[in-house]
């Protein structure tokens, strides 16, 4: 829309109040405001399991009209319409619920679909994802800001922050750190393992472990690296794709000869709980640490 200049307004026979109102009406909304706060929170689509979980933890679930397929907690969220997997979104599916706003975790995609959603008439707010203590608190505060409940978000962030500090202290005195190999999948007999800059790497370190594989970021097929990594424990997700039995896992040649393979040591945890980096992460850190170190974890 073409901007109306003050000079042009001054030539019109309008009262000062009316002229100012017209000018404000055609001024563009500041991007920073449009990107952080919803004007209408009545029908929000939450994309990303931790986003949905935070909305419920804030007690603001009545604003939700739909969620994505990774949003499986709390159980009540499963009653909401599912608009699809967060990394394979269809703009038509998301917009079909006639939302007043879209609250999406960074990494939602594909890019083409997100671009379409951003250009639609529905406000789109993206929440950053950082696999850290502070990153979780930032997510909570940004979700609260988007929904207009900053005070609630501050209280939740303080509570979650205290839990995270306590969880991180529980493994501080452990001297011998176990080497953990996070296996995302074994499709076709190939091991897809987690390197640095991943949620798996971060949760392993927060629980007092050491990521057994080094030298790459993200997830990678790395059979040879696994043999030399010599992991003590294999870490895998439950409820995240086709199940892999212990027999299938430990018969894999790249794992069989490792300390974890010889001891048949595997820990399985719910994927959303383990890697969500949301309100329950302190509990996930504690549970993983206990599975790794037992009584060495101090309460």
PDB file of C-alpha atoms in Angstrom:
ATOM      1  CA  UNK A   1       0.000   0.000   0.000  1.00  0.00           C
ATOM      2  CA  UNK A   2       1.323   3.495  -0.865  1.00  0.00           C
ATOM      3  CA  UNK A   3       2.285   5.549   2.137  1.00  0.00           C
ATOM      4  CA  UNK A   4       0.318   8.763   2.734  1.00  0.00           C
ATOM      5  CA  UNK A   5       2.679  11.631   3.502  1.00  0.00           C
ATOM      6  CA  UNK A   6       2.133  14.179   6.251  1.00  0.00           C
ATOM      7  CA  UNK A   7       2.213  16.905   3.590  1.00  0.00           C
ATOM      8  CA  UNK A   8      -0.623  15.303   1.641  1.00  0.00           C
ATOM      9  CA  UNK A   9      -2.655  14.793   4.792  1.00  0.00           C
ATOM     10  CA  UNK A  10      -2.217  18.448   5.706  1.00  0.00           C
ATOM     11  CA  UNK A  11      -3.880  19.457   2.433  1.00  0.00           C
ATOM     12  CA  UNK A  12      -6.952  17.366   3.173  1.00  0.00           C
ATOM     13  CA  UNK A  13      -9.849  18.841   5.105  1.00  0.00           C
ATOM     14  CA  UNK A  14      -9.517  16.423   7.996  1.00  0.00           C
ATOM     15  CA  UNK A  15      -9.308  16.964  11.704  1.00  0.00           C
ATOM     16  CA  UNK A  16      -5.884  16.303  13.219  1.00  0.00           C
ATOM     17  CA  UNK A  17      -7.195  13.192  14.991  1.00  0.00           C
ATOM     18  CA  UNK A  18      -8.689  11.760  11.786  1.00  0.00           C
ATOM     19  CA  UNK A  19      -5.515  12.517   9.821  1.00  0.00           C
ATOM     20  CA  UNK A  20      -3.361  10.753  12.404  1.00  0.00           C
ATOM     21  CA  UNK A  21      -5.694   7.756  12.407  1.00  0.00           C
ATOM     22  CA  UNK A  22      -5.443   7.448   8.632  1.00  0.00           C
ATOM     23  CA  UNK A  23      -1.661   7.647   8.756  1.00  0.00           C
ATOM     24  CA  UNK A  24      -1.397   4.953  11.421  1.00  0.00           C
ATOM     25  CA  UNK A  25      -3.754   2.736   9.440  1.00  0.00           C
ATOM     26  CA  UNK A  26      -1.388   2.578   6.471  1.00  0.00           C
ATOM     27  CA  UNK A  27       1.874   2.304   8.423  1.00  0.00           C
ATOM     28  CA  UNK A  28       3.312  -1.212   8.132  1.00  0.00           C
ATOM     29  CA  UNK A  29       3.352  -3.360  11.256  1.00  0.00           C
ATOM     30  CA  UNK A  30       6.902  -3.596  12.549  1.00  0.00           C
ATOM     31  CA  UNK A  31       8.405  -6.955  11.665  1.00  0.00           C
ATOM     32  CA  UNK A  32       9.683  -7.469  15.189  1.00  0.00           C
ATOM     33  CA  UNK A  33       6.144  -7.127  16.569  1.00  0.00           C
ATOM     34  CA  UNK A  34       4.574  -9.309  13.880  1.00  0.00           C
ATOM     35  CA  UNK A  35       7.181 -11.986  14.532  1.00  0.00           C
ATOM     36  CA  UNK A  36       6.790 -12.248  18.299  1.00  0.00           C
ATOM     37  CA  UNK A  37       3.181 -11.626  19.385  1.00  0.00           C
ATOM     38  CA  UNK A  38      -0.142 -12.903  18.049  1.00  0.00           C
ATOM     39  CA  UNK A  39      -2.915 -10.321  17.808  1.00  0.00           C
ATOM     40  CA  UNK A  40      -5.471 -13.138  17.964  1.00  0.00           C
ATOM     41  CA  UNK A  41      -4.619 -16.208  20.052  1.00  0.00           C
ATOM     42  CA  UNK A  42      -7.978 -17.949  19.686  1.00  0.00           C
ATOM     43  CA  UNK A  43      -6.951 -20.650  17.177  1.00  0.00           C
ATOM     44  CA  UNK A  44      -3.246 -21.468  17.274  1.00  0.00           C
ATOM     45  CA  UNK A  45      -1.528 -24.321  15.448  1.00  0.00           C
ATOM     46  CA  UNK A  46       1.475 -25.629  17.396  1.00  0.00           C
ATOM     47  CA  UNK A  47       4.248 -27.227  15.342  1.00  0.00           C
ATOM     48  CA  UNK A  48       6.961 -29.022  17.314  1.00  0.00           C
ATOM     49  CA  UNK A  49       6.527 -31.316  20.301  1.00  0.00           C
ATOM     50  CA  UNK A  50       8.246 -28.988  22.764  1.00  0.00           C
ATOM     51  CA  UNK A  51       6.132 -26.039  21.598  1.00  0.00           C
ATOM     52  CA  UNK A  52       2.906 -27.917  22.267  1.00  0.00           C
ATOM     53  CA  UNK A  53       4.226 -29.136  25.609  1.00  0.00           C
ATOM     54  CA  UNK A  54       5.132 -25.599  26.659  1.00  0.00           C
ATOM     55  CA  UNK A  55       1.660 -24.331  25.748  1.00  0.00           C
ATOM     56  CA  UNK A  56       0.130 -26.995  28.005  1.00  0.00           C
ATOM     57  CA  UNK A  57       2.648 -26.318  30.780  1.00  0.00           C
ATOM     58  CA  UNK A  58       1.605 -22.663  30.664  1.00  0.00           C
ATOM     59  CA  UNK A  59      -2.044 -23.689  31.019  1.00  0.00           C
ATOM     60  CA  UNK A  60      -2.882 -22.073  27.679  1.00  0.00           C
ATOM     61  CA  UNK A  61      -3.971 -25.197  25.792  1.00  0.00           C
ATOM     62  CA  UNK A  62      -7.454 -23.784  25.119  1.00  0.00           C
ATOM     63  CA  UNK A  63      -5.823 -21.624  22.444  1.00  0.00           C
ATOM     64  CA  UNK A  64      -4.747 -24.658  20.402  1.00  0.00           C
ATOM     65  CA  UNK A  65      -6.765 -25.706  17.379  1.00  0.00           C
ATOM     66  CA  UNK A  66      -4.273 -28.253  15.969  1.00  0.00           C
ATOM     67  CA  UNK A  67      -0.794 -29.721  16.439  1.00  0.00           C
ATOM     68  CA  UNK A  68       1.811 -31.596  14.417  1.00  0.00           C
ATOM     69  CA  UNK A  69       2.518 -35.332  14.662  1.00  0.00           C
ATOM     70  CA  UNK A  70       5.575 -34.881  16.919  1.00  0.00           C
ATOM     71  CA  UNK A  71       3.308 -33.303  19.554  1.00  0.00           C
ATOM     72  CA  UNK A  72       2.461 -36.414  21.551  1.00  0.00           C
ATOM     73  CA  UNK A  73       2.667 -35.053  25.090  1.00  0.00           C
ATOM     74  CA  UNK A  74       0.644 -34.505  27.133  1.00  0.00           C
ATOM     75  CA  UNK A  75      -1.849 -37.186  26.171  1.00  0.00           C
ATOM     76  CA  UNK A  76      -4.609 -34.587  25.890  1.00  0.00           C
ATOM     77  CA  UNK A  77      -2.785 -33.095  22.888  1.00  0.00           C
ATOM     78  CA  UNK A  78      -3.530 -36.246  20.897  1.00  0.00           C
ATOM     79  CA  UNK A  79      -7.175 -35.195  20.759  1.00  0.00           C
ATOM     80  CA  UNK A  80      -6.247 -32.184  18.608  1.00  0.00           C
ATOM     81  CA  UNK A  81      -6.268 -32.453  14.800  1.00  0.00           C
ATOM     82  CA  UNK A  82      -2.879 -33.519  13.398  1.00  0.00           C
ATOM     83  CA  UNK A  83      -1.577 -31.312  10.547  1.00  0.00           C
ATOM     84  CA  UNK A  84       1.355 -33.619   9.732  1.00  0.00           C
ATOM     85  CA  UNK A  85       5.006 -34.198  10.541  1.00  0.00           C
ATOM     86  CA  UNK A  86       6.816 -30.947  11.352  1.00  0.00           C
ATOM     87  CA  UNK A  87       9.518 -31.484   8.699  1.00  0.00           C
ATOM     88  CA  UNK A  88       7.070 -32.508   5.969  1.00  0.00           C
ATOM     89  CA  UNK A  89       4.304 -29.951   6.346  1.00  0.00           C
ATOM     90  CA  UNK A  90       1.659 -29.239   3.750  1.00  0.00           C
ATOM     91  CA  UNK A  91       0.514 -25.603   3.729  1.00  0.00           C
ATOM     92  CA  UNK A  92      -2.981 -26.765   2.809  1.00  0.00           C
ATOM     93  CA  UNK A  93      -3.072 -29.080   5.807  1.00  0.00           C
ATOM     94  CA  UNK A  94      -1.945 -26.417   8.245  1.00  0.00           C
ATOM     95  CA  UNK A  95      -4.310 -23.772   6.876  1.00  0.00           C
ATOM     96  CA  UNK A  96      -7.258 -26.179   6.661  1.00  0.00           C
ATOM     97  CA  UNK A  97      -8.015 -25.672  10.367  1.00  0.00           C
ATOM     98  CA  UNK A  98      -8.461 -21.925   9.773  1.00  0.00           C
ATOM     99  CA  UNK A  99      -5.881 -20.856  12.378  1.00  0.00           C
ATOM    100  CA  UNK A 100      -5.468 -17.364  13.769  1.00  0.00           C
ATOM    101  CA  UNK A 101      -1.754 -18.008  14.189  1.00  0.00           C
ATOM    102  CA  UNK A 102       0.982 -20.587  13.570  1.00  0.00           C
ATOM    103  CA  UNK A 103       3.579 -21.201  16.279  1.00  0.00           C
ATOM    104  CA  UNK A 104       6.411 -23.287  14.815  1.00  0.00           C
ATOM    105  CA  UNK A 105       9.691 -24.617  16.127  1.00  0.00           C
ATOM    106  CA  UNK A 106      12.779 -23.746  14.097  1.00  0.00           C
ATOM    107  CA  UNK A 107      13.524 -26.590  11.709  1.00  0.00           C
ATOM    108  CA  UNK A 108       9.935 -27.004  10.586  1.00  0.00           C
ATOM    109  CA  UNK A 109       9.732 -27.622   6.885  1.00  0.00           C
ATOM    110  CA  UNK A 110      10.186 -28.194   4.107  1.00  0.00           C
ATOM    111  CA  UNK A 111      11.385 -24.672   3.356  1.00  0.00           C
ATOM    112  CA  UNK A 112       8.957 -24.281   0.438  1.00  0.00           C
ATOM    113  CA  UNK A 113       6.002 -25.083   2.688  1.00  0.00           C
ATOM    114  CA  UNK A 114       7.166 -22.702   5.403  1.00  0.00           C
ATOM    115  CA  UNK A 115       7.678 -19.952   2.829  1.00  0.00           C
ATOM    116  CA  UNK A 116       4.066 -20.374   1.703  1.00  0.00           C
ATOM    117  CA  UNK A 117       2.829 -20.249   5.299  1.00  0.00           C
ATOM    118  CA  UNK A 118       4.870 -17.125   6.017  1.00  0.00           C
ATOM    119  CA  UNK A 119       3.347 -15.402   2.996  1.00  0.00           C
ATOM    120  CA  UNK A 120      -0.215 -16.353   3.917  1.00  0.00           C
ATOM    121  CA  UNK A 121      -2.507 -14.012   5.808  1.00  0.00           C
ATOM    122  CA  UNK A 122      -2.029 -16.068   8.989  1.00  0.00           C
ATOM    123  CA  UNK A 123       0.645 -14.733  11.383  1.00  0.00           C
ATOM    124  CA  UNK A 124       3.610 -17.125  11.591  1.00  0.00           C
ATOM    125  CA  UNK A 125       5.951 -17.101  14.585  1.00  0.00           C
ATOM    126  CA  UNK A 126       9.099 -19.226  14.584  1.00  0.00           C
ATOM    127  CA  UNK A 127      10.673 -20.221  17.895  1.00  0.00           C
ATOM    128  CA  UNK A 128      14.462 -20.799  17.873  1.00  0.00           C
ATOM    129  CA  UNK A 129      15.869 -24.177  18.908  1.00  0.00           C
ATOM    130  CA  UNK A 130      19.065 -24.305  20.956  1.00  0.00           C
ATOM    131  CA  UNK A 131      20.000 -27.539  22.708  1.00  0.00           C
ATOM    132  CA  UNK A 132      21.048 -25.867  25.938  1.00  0.00           C
ATOM    133  CA  UNK A 133      19.767 -24.967  29.381  1.00  0.00           C
ATOM    134  CA  UNK A 134      19.283 -21.340  28.309  1.00  0.00           C
ATOM    135  CA  UNK A 135      17.759 -22.423  24.995  1.00  0.00           C
ATOM    136  CA  UNK A 136      14.921 -24.188  26.809  1.00  0.00           C
ATOM    137  CA  UNK A 137      14.171 -21.124  28.923  1.00  0.00           C
ATOM    138  CA  UNK A 138      14.228 -18.943  25.805  1.00  0.00           C
ATOM    139  CA  UNK A 139      11.656 -21.192  24.144  1.00  0.00           C
ATOM    140  CA  UNK A 140       9.374 -20.958  27.152  1.00  0.00           C
ATOM    141  CA  UNK A 141       9.571 -17.171  27.256  1.00  0.00           C
ATOM    142  CA  UNK A 142       9.025 -16.784  23.499  1.00  0.00           C
ATOM    143  CA  UNK A 143       5.982 -19.059  23.519  1.00  0.00           C
ATOM    144  CA  UNK A 144       4.600 -17.132  26.471  1.00  0.00           C
ATOM    145  CA  UNK A 145       5.233 -13.823  24.700  1.00  0.00           C
ATOM    146  CA  UNK A 146       3.516 -15.044  21.538  1.00  0.00           C
ATOM    147  CA  UNK A 147       0.415 -15.956  23.555  1.00  0.00           C
ATOM    148  CA  UNK A 148       0.484 -12.790  25.658  1.00  0.00           C
ATOM    149  CA  UNK A 149       1.235 -14.538  28.956  1.00  0.00           C
ATOM    150  CA  UNK A 150       4.727 -13.259  29.763  1.00  0.00           C
ATOM    151  CA  UNK A 151       4.274 -13.473  33.526  1.00  0.00           C
ATOM    152  CA  UNK A 152       3.235 -17.126  33.337  1.00  0.00           C
ATOM    153  CA  UNK A 153       6.203 -17.843  31.101  1.00  0.00           C
ATOM    154  CA  UNK A 154       8.622 -16.190  33.533  1.00  0.00           C
ATOM    155  CA  UNK A 155       7.296 -18.351  36.373  1.00  0.00           C
ATOM    156  CA  UNK A 156       7.548 -21.530  34.299  1.00  0.00           C
ATOM    157  CA  UNK A 157      11.044 -20.621  33.121  1.00  0.00           C
ATOM    158  CA  UNK A 158      12.173 -20.097  36.711  1.00  0.00           C
ATOM    159  CA  UNK A 159      10.748 -23.460  37.750  1.00  0.00           C
ATOM    160  CA  UNK A 160      12.254 -25.318  34.782  1.00  0.00           C
ATOM    161  CA  UNK A 161      15.570 -23.511  35.197  1.00  0.00           C
ATOM    162  CA  UNK A 162      15.834 -24.624  38.828  1.00  0.00           C
ATOM    163  CA  UNK A 163      15.127 -28.212  37.794  1.00  0.00           C
ATOM    164  CA  UNK A 164      17.791 -28.089  35.091  1.00  0.00           C
ATOM    165  CA  UNK A 165      20.413 -26.755  37.500  1.00  0.00           C
ATOM    166  CA  UNK A 166      19.633 -29.544  39.947  1.00  0.00           C
ATOM    167  CA  UNK A 167      19.786 -32.203  37.214  1.00  0.00           C
ATOM    168  CA  UNK A 168      23.106 -30.937  35.912  1.00  0.00           C
ATOM    169  CA  UNK A 169      24.643 -31.104  39.399  1.00  0.00           C
ATOM    170  CA  UNK A 170      23.671 -34.745  39.841  1.00  0.00           C
ATOM    171  CA  UNK A 171      26.495 -36.033  37.637  1.00  0.00           C
ATOM    172  CA  UNK A 172      29.104 -33.385  38.466  1.00  0.00           C
ATOM    173  CA  UNK A 173      31.139 -35.726  40.696  1.00  0.00           C
ATOM    174  CA  UNK A 174      31.297 -38.680  38.275  1.00  0.00           C
ATOM    175  CA  UNK A 175      34.897 -39.303  37.290  1.00  0.00           C
ATOM    176  CA  UNK A 176      34.686 -42.012  34.612  1.00  0.00           C
ATOM    177  CA  UNK A 177      32.338 -40.813  31.886  1.00  0.00           C
ATOM    178  CA  UNK A 178      30.726 -43.423  29.690  1.00  0.00           C
ATOM    179  CA  UNK A 179      30.984 -43.227  25.930  1.00  0.00           C
ATOM    180  CA  UNK A 180      27.527 -43.101  24.383  1.00  0.00           C
ATOM    181  CA  UNK A 181      26.566 -43.814  20.789  1.00  0.00           C
ATOM    182  CA  UNK A 182      23.186 -42.405  19.822  1.00  0.00           C
ATOM    183  CA  UNK A 183      21.726 -44.469  17.010  1.00  0.00           C
ATOM    184  CA  UNK A 184      18.869 -42.802  15.163  1.00  0.00           C
ATOM    185  CA  UNK A 185      18.198 -45.689  12.793  1.00  0.00           C
ATOM    186  CA  UNK A 186      19.585 -48.935  11.374  1.00  0.00           C
ATOM    187  CA  UNK A 187      17.772 -48.966   8.054  1.00  0.00           C
ATOM    188  CA  UNK A 188      19.344 -51.281   5.521  1.00  0.00           C
ATOM    189  CA  UNK A 189      21.861 -52.390   8.107  1.00  0.00           C
ATOM    190  CA  UNK A 190      23.457 -48.936   8.087  1.00  0.00           C
ATOM    191  CA  UNK A 191      23.921 -47.096  11.358  1.00  0.00           C
ATOM    192  CA  UNK A 192      22.815 -43.454  11.379  1.00  0.00           C
ATOM    193  CA  UNK A 193      24.596 -41.925  14.363  1.00  0.00           C
ATOM    194  CA  UNK A 194      24.452 -38.511  16.023  1.00  0.00           C
ATOM    195  CA  UNK A 195      27.476 -36.241  15.890  1.00  0.00           C
ATOM    196  CA  UNK A 196      27.891 -32.773  17.353  1.00  0.00           C
ATOM    197  CA  UNK A 197      25.336 -29.945  17.112  1.00  0.00           C
ATOM    198  CA  UNK A 198      22.446 -32.352  17.687  1.00  0.00           C
ATOM    199  CA  UNK A 199      19.871 -32.770  20.436  1.00  0.00           C
ATOM    200  CA  UNK A 200      21.277 -36.251  21.088  1.00  0.00           C
ATOM    201  CA  UNK A 201      24.808 -34.935  21.590  1.00  0.00           C
ATOM    202  CA  UNK A 202      23.527 -32.271  23.985  1.00  0.00           C
ATOM    203  CA  UNK A 203      21.403 -34.593  26.140  1.00  0.00           C
ATOM    204  CA  UNK A 204      24.267 -37.106  26.402  1.00  0.00           C
ATOM    205  CA  UNK A 205      26.597 -34.415  27.686  1.00  0.00           C
ATOM    206  CA  UNK A 206      24.016 -32.968  30.080  1.00  0.00           C
ATOM    207  CA  UNK A 207      23.533 -36.455  31.556  1.00  0.00           C
ATOM    208  CA  UNK A 208      27.254 -36.806  32.198  1.00  0.00           C
ATOM    209  CA  UNK A 209      28.167 -38.898  29.177  1.00  0.00           C
ATOM    210  CA  UNK A 210      30.555 -38.459  26.262  1.00  0.00           C
ATOM    211  CA  UNK A 211      29.440 -38.658  22.648  1.00  0.00           C
ATOM    212  CA  UNK A 212      31.431 -41.624  21.330  1.00  0.00           C
ATOM    213  CA  UNK A 213      31.655 -40.319  17.766  1.00  0.00           C
ATOM    214  CA  UNK A 214      33.534 -37.177  16.827  1.00  0.00           C
ATOM    215  CA  UNK A 215      34.563 -35.279  13.739  1.00  0.00           C
ATOM    216  CA  UNK A 216      31.179 -34.508  12.188  1.00  0.00           C
ATOM    217  CA  UNK A 217      28.041 -32.547  12.988  1.00  0.00           C
ATOM    218  CA  UNK A 218      24.463 -33.653  12.518  1.00  0.00           C
ATOM    219  CA  UNK A 219      23.519 -37.241  11.727  1.00  0.00           C
ATOM    220  CA  UNK A 220      25.677 -39.429   9.518  1.00  0.00           C
ATOM    221  CA  UNK A 221      26.088 -42.993   8.278  1.00  0.00           C
ATOM    222  CA  UNK A 222      29.335 -43.889   9.956  1.00  0.00           C
ATOM    223  CA  UNK A 223      29.904 -47.644  10.336  1.00  0.00           C
ATOM    224  CA  UNK A 224      33.707 -47.401  10.341  1.00  0.00           C
ATOM    225  CA  UNK A 225      33.697 -44.541  12.837  1.00  0.00           C
ATOM    226  CA  UNK A 226      31.537 -46.583  15.203  1.00  0.00           C
ATOM    227  CA  UNK A 227      34.098 -49.387  15.404  1.00  0.00           C
ATOM    228  CA  UNK A 228      36.855 -46.973  16.399  1.00  0.00           C
ATOM    229  CA  UNK A 229      34.543 -44.974  18.710  1.00  0.00           C
ATOM    230  CA  UNK A 230      34.237 -47.948  21.104  1.00  0.00           C
ATOM    231  CA  UNK A 231      30.966 -46.916  22.754  1.00  0.00           C
ATOM    232  CA  UNK A 232      30.099 -48.295  26.187  1.00  0.00           C
ATOM    233  CA  UNK A 233      26.360 -47.815  25.659  1.00  0.00           C
ATOM    234  CA  UNK A 234      23.976 -47.509  22.712  1.00  0.00           C
ATOM    235  CA  UNK A 235      21.212 -44.920  23.147  1.00  0.00           C
ATOM    236  CA  UNK A 236      18.061 -45.146  21.025  1.00  0.00           C
ATOM    237  CA  UNK A 237      14.582 -43.651  20.845  1.00  0.00           C
ATOM    238  CA  UNK A 238      11.281 -45.390  21.419  1.00  0.00           C
ATOM    239  CA  UNK A 239       8.144 -44.283  19.571  1.00  0.00           C
ATOM    240  CA  UNK A 240      10.132 -42.825  16.693  1.00  0.00           C
ATOM    241  CA  UNK A 241       9.784 -44.983  13.625  1.00  0.00           C
ATOM    242  CA  UNK A 242      10.115 -48.743  13.167  1.00  0.00           C
ATOM    243  CA  UNK A 243      11.292 -50.544  16.289  1.00  0.00           C
ATOM    244  CA  UNK A 244      14.723 -52.174  16.252  1.00  0.00           C
ATOM    245  CA  UNK A 245      15.087 -55.308  18.382  1.00  0.00           C
ATOM    246  CA  UNK A 246      18.163 -55.969  20.508  1.00  0.00           C
ATOM    247  CA  UNK A 247      19.040 -58.942  18.318  1.00  0.00           C
ATOM    248  CA  UNK A 248      18.919 -56.806  15.182  1.00  0.00           C
ATOM    249  CA  UNK A 249      20.931 -54.030  16.788  1.00  0.00           C
ATOM    250  CA  UNK A 250      23.708 -56.160  18.243  1.00  0.00           C
ATOM    251  CA  UNK A 251      24.045 -58.366  15.188  1.00  0.00           C
ATOM    252  CA  UNK A 252      25.170 -55.317  13.216  1.00  0.00           C
ATOM    253  CA  UNK A 253      28.873 -55.859  12.442  1.00  0.00           C
ATOM    254  CA  UNK A 254      29.878 -52.290  13.264  1.00  0.00           C
ATOM    255  CA  UNK A 255      28.337 -52.537  16.757  1.00  0.00           C
ATOM    256  CA  UNK A 256      28.917 -56.196  17.627  1.00  0.00           C
ATOM    257  CA  UNK A 257      32.608 -55.845  18.475  1.00  0.00           C
ATOM    258  CA  UNK A 258      32.305 -52.631  20.515  1.00  0.00           C
ATOM    259  CA  UNK A 259      32.134 -52.682  24.336  1.00  0.00           C
ATOM    260  CA  UNK A 260      28.419 -51.846  24.062  1.00  0.00           C
ATOM    261  CA  UNK A 261      27.887 -54.674  21.592  1.00  0.00           C
ATOM    262  CA  UNK A 262      29.773 -57.253  23.624  1.00  0.00           C
ATOM    263  CA  UNK A 263      27.818 -56.284  26.761  1.00  0.00           C
ATOM    264  CA  UNK A 264      24.556 -55.865  24.814  1.00  0.00           C
ATOM    265  CA  UNK A 265      24.087 -52.540  26.576  1.00  0.00           C
ATOM    266  CA  UNK A 266      21.323 -50.355  25.126  1.00  0.00           C
ATOM    267  CA  UNK A 267      19.162 -47.647  26.694  1.00  0.00           C
ATOM    268  CA  UNK A 268      15.847 -46.774  25.056  1.00  0.00           C
ATOM    269  CA  UNK A 269      13.815 -43.694  25.920  1.00  0.00           C
ATOM    270  CA  UNK A 270      10.804 -41.989  24.395  1.00  0.00           C
ATOM    271  CA  UNK A 271      12.067 -39.726  21.613  1.00  0.00           C
ATOM    272  CA  UNK A 272      10.028 -36.656  22.510  1.00  0.00           C
ATOM    273  CA  UNK A 273      10.962 -36.959  26.183  1.00  0.00           C
ATOM    274  CA  UNK A 274      14.660 -37.543  25.504  1.00  0.00           C
ATOM    275  CA  UNK A 275      15.268 -34.977  22.772  1.00  0.00           C
ATOM    276  CA  UNK A 276      12.413 -32.491  23.197  1.00  0.00           C
ATOM    277  CA  UNK A 277      14.369 -29.849  25.124  1.00  0.00           C
ATOM    278  CA  UNK A 278      11.237 -28.588  26.806  1.00  0.00           C
ATOM    279  CA  UNK A 279       9.686 -28.480  30.294  1.00  0.00           C
ATOM    280  CA  UNK A 280      10.517 -32.164  31.037  1.00  0.00           C
ATOM    281  CA  UNK A 281      14.184 -32.102  30.056  1.00  0.00           C
ATOM    282  CA  UNK A 282      15.447 -31.984  33.652  1.00  0.00           C
ATOM    283  CA  UNK A 283      13.626 -35.255  34.303  1.00  0.00           C
ATOM    284  CA  UNK A 284      15.006 -36.738  31.071  1.00  0.00           C
ATOM    285  CA  UNK A 285      18.555 -35.781  32.092  1.00  0.00           C
ATOM    286  CA  UNK A 286      18.041 -37.451  35.482  1.00  0.00           C
ATOM    287  CA  UNK A 287      16.535 -40.628  34.006  1.00  0.00           C
ATOM    288  CA  UNK A 288      19.299 -40.998  31.435  1.00  0.00           C
ATOM    289  CA  UNK A 289      21.982 -40.350  34.055  1.00  0.00           C
ATOM    290  CA  UNK A 290      20.518 -43.002  36.376  1.00  0.00           C
ATOM    291  CA  UNK A 291      20.410 -45.478  33.489  1.00  0.00           C
ATOM    292  CA  UNK A 292      24.090 -44.770  32.831  1.00  0.00           C
ATOM    293  CA  UNK A 293      25.518 -44.481  36.328  1.00  0.00           C
ATOM    294  CA  UNK A 294      22.961 -45.880  38.783  1.00  0.00           C
ATOM    295  CA  UNK A 295      23.777 -44.997  42.377  1.00  0.00           C
ATOM    296  CA  UNK A 296      26.548 -42.604  41.378  1.00  0.00           C
ATOM    297  CA  UNK A 297      23.881 -40.044  40.529  1.00  0.00           C
ATOM    298  CA  UNK A 298      23.335 -37.831  43.559  1.00  0.00           C
ATOM    299  CA  UNK A 299      19.874 -36.503  44.386  1.00  0.00           C
TER     300      UNK A 299
END
